[in-house]
PDB file of C-alpha atoms in Angstrom:
ATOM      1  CA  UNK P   1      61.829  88.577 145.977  1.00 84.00           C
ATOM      2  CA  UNK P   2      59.653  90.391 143.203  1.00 94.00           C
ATOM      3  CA  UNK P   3      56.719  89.675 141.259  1.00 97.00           C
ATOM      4  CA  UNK P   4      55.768  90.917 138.114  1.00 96.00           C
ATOM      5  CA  UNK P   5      53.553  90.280 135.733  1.00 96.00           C
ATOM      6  CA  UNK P   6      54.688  87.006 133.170  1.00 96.00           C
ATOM      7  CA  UNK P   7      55.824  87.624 129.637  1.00 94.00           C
ATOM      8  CA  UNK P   8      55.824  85.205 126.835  1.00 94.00           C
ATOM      9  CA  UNK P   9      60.041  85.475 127.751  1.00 95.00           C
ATOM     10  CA  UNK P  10      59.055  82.651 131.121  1.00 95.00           C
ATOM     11  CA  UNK P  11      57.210  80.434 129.278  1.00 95.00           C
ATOM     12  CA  UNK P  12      60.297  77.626 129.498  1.00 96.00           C
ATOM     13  CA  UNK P  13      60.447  79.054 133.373  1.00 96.00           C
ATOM     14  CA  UNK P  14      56.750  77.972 134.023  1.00 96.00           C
ATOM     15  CA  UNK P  15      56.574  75.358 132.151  1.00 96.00           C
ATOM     16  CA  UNK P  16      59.417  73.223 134.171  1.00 96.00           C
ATOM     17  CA  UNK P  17      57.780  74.600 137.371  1.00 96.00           C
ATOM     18  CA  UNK P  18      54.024  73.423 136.041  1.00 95.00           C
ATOM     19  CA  UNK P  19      55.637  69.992 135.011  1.00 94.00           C
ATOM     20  CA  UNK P  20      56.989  69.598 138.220  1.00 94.00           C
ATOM     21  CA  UNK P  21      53.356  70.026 139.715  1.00 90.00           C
ATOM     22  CA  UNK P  22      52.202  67.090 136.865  1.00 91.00           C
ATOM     23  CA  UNK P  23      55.077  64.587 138.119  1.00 91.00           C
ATOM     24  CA  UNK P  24      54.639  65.162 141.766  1.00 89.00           C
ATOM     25  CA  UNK P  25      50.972  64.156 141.574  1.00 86.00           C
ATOM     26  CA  UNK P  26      50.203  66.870 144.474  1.00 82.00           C
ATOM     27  CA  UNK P  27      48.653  69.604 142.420  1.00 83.00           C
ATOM     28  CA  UNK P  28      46.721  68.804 139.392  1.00 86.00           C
ATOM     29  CA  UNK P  29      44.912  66.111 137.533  1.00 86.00           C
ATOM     30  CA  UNK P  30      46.860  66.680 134.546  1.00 88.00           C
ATOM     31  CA  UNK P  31      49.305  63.310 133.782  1.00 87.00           C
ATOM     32  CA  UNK P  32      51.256  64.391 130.859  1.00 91.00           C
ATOM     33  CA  UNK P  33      53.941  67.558 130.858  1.00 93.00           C
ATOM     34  CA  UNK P  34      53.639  70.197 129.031  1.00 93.00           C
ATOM     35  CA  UNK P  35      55.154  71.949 125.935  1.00 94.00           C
ATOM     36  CA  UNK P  36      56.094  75.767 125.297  1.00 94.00           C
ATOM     37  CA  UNK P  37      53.274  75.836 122.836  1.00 95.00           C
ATOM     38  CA  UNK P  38      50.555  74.879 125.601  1.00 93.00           C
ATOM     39  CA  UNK P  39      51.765  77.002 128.763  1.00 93.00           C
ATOM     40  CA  UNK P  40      51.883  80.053 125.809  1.00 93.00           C
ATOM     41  CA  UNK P  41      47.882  78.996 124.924  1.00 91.00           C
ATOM     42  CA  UNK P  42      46.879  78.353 128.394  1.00 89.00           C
ATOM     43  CA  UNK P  43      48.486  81.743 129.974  1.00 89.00           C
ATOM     44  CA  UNK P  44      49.107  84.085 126.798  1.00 88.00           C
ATOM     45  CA  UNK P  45      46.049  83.770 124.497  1.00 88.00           C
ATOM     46  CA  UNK P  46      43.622  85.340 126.890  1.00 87.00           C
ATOM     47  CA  UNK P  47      42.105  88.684 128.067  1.00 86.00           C
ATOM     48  CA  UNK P  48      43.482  90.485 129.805  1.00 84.00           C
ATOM     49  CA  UNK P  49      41.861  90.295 132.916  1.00 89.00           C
ATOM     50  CA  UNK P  50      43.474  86.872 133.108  1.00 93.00           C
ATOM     51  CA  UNK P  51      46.866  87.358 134.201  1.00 94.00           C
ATOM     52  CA  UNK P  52      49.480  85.391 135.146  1.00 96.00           C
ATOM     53  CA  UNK P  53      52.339  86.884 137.309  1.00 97.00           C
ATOM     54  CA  UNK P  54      55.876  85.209 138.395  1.00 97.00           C
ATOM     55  CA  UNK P  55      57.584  85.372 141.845  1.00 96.00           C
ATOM     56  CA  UNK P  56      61.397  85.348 140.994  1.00 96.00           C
ATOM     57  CA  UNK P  57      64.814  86.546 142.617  1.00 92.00           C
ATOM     58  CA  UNK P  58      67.569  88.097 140.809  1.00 86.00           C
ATOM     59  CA  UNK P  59      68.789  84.937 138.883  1.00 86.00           C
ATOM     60  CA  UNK P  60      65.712  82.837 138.290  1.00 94.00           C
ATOM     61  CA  UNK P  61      61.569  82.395 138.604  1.00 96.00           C
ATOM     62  CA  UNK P  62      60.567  80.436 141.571  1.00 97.00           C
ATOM     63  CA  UNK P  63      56.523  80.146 140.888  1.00 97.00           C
ATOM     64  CA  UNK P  64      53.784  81.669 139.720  1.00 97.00           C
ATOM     65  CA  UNK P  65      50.532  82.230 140.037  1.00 97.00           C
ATOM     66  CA  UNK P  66      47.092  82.637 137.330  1.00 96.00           C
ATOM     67  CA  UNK P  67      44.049  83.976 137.679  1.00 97.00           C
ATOM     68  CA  UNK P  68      42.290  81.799 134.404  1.00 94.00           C
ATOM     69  CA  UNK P  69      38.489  81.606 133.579  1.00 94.00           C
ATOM     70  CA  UNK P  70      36.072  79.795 135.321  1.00 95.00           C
ATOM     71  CA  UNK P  71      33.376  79.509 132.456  1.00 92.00           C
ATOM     72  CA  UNK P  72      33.541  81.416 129.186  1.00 89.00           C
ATOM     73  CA  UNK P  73      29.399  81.982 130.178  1.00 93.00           C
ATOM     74  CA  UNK P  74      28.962  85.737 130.380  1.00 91.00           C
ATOM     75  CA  UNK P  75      27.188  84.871 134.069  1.00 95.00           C
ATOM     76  CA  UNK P  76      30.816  83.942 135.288  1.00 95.00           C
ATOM     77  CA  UNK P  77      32.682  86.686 133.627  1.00 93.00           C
ATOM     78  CA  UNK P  78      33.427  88.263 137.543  1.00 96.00           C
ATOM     79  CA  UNK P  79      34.690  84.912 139.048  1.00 97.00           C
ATOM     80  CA  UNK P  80      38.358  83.414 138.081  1.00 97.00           C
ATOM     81  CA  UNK P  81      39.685  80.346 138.947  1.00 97.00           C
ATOM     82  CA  UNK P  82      43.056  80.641 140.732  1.00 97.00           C
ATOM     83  CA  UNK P  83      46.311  78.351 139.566  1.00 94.00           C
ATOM     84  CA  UNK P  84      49.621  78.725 141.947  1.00 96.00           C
ATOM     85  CA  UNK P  85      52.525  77.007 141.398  1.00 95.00           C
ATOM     86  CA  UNK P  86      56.080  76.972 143.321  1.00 96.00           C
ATOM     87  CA  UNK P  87      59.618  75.382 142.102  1.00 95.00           C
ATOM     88  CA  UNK P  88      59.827  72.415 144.184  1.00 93.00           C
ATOM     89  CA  UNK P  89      62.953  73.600 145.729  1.00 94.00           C
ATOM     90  CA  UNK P  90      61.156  76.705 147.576  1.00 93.00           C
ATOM     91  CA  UNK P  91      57.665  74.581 148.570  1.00 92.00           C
ATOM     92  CA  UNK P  92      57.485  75.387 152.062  1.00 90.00           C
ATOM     93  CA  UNK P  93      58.932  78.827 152.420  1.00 92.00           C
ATOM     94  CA  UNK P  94      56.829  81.319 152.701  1.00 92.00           C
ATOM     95  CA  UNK P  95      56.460  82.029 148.500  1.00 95.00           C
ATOM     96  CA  UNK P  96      52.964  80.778 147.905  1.00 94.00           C
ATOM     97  CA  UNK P  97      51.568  83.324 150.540  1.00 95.00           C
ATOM     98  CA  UNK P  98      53.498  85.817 149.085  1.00 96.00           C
ATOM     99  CA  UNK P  99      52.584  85.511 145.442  1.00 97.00           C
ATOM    100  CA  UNK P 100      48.903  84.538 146.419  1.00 97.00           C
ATOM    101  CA  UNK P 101      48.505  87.798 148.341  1.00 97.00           C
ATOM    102  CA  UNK P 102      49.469  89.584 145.566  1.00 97.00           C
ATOM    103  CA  UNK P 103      46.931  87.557 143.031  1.00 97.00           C
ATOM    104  CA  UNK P 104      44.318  88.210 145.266  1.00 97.00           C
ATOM    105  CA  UNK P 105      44.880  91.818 144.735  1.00 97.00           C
ATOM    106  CA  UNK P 106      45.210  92.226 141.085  1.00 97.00           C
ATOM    107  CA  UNK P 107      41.623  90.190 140.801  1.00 97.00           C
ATOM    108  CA  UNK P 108      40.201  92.917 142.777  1.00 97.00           C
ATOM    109  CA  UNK P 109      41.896  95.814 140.962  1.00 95.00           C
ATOM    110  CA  UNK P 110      40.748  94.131 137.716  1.00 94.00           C
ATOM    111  CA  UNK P 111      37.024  93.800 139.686  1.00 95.00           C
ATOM    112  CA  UNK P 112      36.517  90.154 140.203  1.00 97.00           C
ATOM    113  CA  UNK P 113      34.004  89.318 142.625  1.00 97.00           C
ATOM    114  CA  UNK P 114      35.055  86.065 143.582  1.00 98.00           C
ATOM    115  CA  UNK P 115      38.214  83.579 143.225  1.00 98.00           C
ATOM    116  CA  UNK P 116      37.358  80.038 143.175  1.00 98.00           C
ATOM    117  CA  UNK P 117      39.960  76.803 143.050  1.00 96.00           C
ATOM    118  CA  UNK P 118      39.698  73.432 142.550  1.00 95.00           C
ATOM    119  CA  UNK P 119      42.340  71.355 144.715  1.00 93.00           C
ATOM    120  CA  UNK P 120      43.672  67.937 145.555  1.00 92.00           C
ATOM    121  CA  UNK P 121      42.289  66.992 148.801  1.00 91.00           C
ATOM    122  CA  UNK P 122      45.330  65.250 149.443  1.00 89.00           C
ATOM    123  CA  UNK P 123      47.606  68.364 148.832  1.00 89.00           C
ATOM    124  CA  UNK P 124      47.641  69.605 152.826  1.00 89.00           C
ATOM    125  CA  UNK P 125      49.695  72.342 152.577  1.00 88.00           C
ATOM    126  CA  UNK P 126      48.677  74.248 149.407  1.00 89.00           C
ATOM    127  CA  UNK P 127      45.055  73.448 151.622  1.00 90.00           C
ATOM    128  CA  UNK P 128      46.224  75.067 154.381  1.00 92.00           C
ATOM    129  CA  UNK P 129      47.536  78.522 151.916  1.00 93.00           C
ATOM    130  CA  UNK P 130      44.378  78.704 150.667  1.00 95.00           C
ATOM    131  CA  UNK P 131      42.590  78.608 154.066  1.00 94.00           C
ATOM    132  CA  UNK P 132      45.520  81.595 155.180  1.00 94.00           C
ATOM    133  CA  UNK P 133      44.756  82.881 153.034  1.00 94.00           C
ATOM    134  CA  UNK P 134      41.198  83.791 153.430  1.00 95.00           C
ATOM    135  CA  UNK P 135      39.364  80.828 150.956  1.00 97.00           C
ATOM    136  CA  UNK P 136      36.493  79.196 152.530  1.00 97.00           C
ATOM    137  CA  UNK P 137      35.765  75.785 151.912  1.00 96.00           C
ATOM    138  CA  UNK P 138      33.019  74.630 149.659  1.00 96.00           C
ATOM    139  CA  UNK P 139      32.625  71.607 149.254  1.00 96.00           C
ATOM    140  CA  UNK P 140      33.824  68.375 148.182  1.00 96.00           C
ATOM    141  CA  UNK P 141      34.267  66.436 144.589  1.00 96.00           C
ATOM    142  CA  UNK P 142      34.303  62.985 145.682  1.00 96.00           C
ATOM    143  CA  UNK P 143      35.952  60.299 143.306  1.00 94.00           C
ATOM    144  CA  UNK P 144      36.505  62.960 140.929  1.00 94.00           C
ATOM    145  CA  UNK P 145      39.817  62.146 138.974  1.00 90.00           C
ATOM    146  CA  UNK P 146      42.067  59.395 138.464  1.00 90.00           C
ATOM    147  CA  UNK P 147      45.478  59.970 139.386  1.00 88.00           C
ATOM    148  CA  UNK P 148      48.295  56.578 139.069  1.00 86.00           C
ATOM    149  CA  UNK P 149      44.615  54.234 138.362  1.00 89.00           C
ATOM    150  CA  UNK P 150      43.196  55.723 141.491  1.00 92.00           C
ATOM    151  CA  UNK P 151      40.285  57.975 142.206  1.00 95.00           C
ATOM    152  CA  UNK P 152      40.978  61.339 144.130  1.00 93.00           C
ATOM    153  CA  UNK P 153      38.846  64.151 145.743  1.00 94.00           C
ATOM    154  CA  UNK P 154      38.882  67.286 145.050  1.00 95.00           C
ATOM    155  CA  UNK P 155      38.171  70.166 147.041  1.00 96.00           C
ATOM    156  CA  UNK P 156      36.509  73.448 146.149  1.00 97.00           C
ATOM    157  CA  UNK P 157      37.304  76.572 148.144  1.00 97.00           C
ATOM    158  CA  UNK P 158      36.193  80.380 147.156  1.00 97.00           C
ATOM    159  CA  UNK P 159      37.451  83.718 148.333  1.00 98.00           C
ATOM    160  CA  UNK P 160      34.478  86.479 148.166  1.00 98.00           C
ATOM    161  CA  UNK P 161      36.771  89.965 146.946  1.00 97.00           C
ATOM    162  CA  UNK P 162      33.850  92.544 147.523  1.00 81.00           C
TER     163      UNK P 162
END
């Protein structure tokens, strides 16, 4: 396994792995999937700070991970909010540590002070990464978004990098 950091080249490559995050209902509040044209707004049309980087083998990308913005208030500018993402097909193997690990890293080489997420409260094992990981829990959305007509919780977790 490798990671790098994503070109515009894997937009197609994270798109089918962020649409498979949209249909399985497990990892965002987002209903609808996703075109080229948004993945290349969301991930390429950003500074630089904000990376995105892609865990892949020899023949193919099997997740990735962003660091994005958490408000575009100059009081926020040291805190990103962390996206992670893994191919259904290698969920459960060891790949989200791995990439996550290496996120965490880059934030503090590009001197965040702080990683924050936003998760399903439902979604137990990207929970239980996040808390491997090192991200204290914060608190609690309650009723926050609708997902299939019904109202789901989110959870908020933060990882202090200093």
């Amino acid at each position: 396994m490798n990671i790098r950091k994503a070109t515009i080249n894997d937009i197609e490559s994270i798109k089918l792995i962020y649409n498979q995050g949209i249909e399985d209902r497990i990892a965002t509040l987002e209903t609808d999937v996703k075109d080229n044209e948004y993945i290349k707004n969301w991930l390429f049309r950003r500074p630089e700070k904000y990376t995105t980087i892609v865990l892949h083998d020899a023949e193919e990308i099997l997740g990735f991970a962003t660091i994005n913005p958490y408000s575009s208030r100059c009081a926020y500018s040291d805190v990103g909010e962390v996206s992670i993402y893994i191919d259904r097909e290698y969920r459960g193997k060891g790949f989200g540590t791995i990439i996550l690990l290496e996120l965490v890293k880059i934030a503090k080489n590009n001197k965040f002070h702080k990683l924050v997420l936003f998760a399903l409260e439902k979604n137990k094992a990207g929970n239980k990464l996040y808390e491997k990981i090192g991200f204290k829990h914060v608190g609690v959305f309650k009723e926050q978004g609708k997902i299939e007509g019904e109202y789901v919780d989110i959870v908020i977790k933060e990882l202090l990098l200093d």
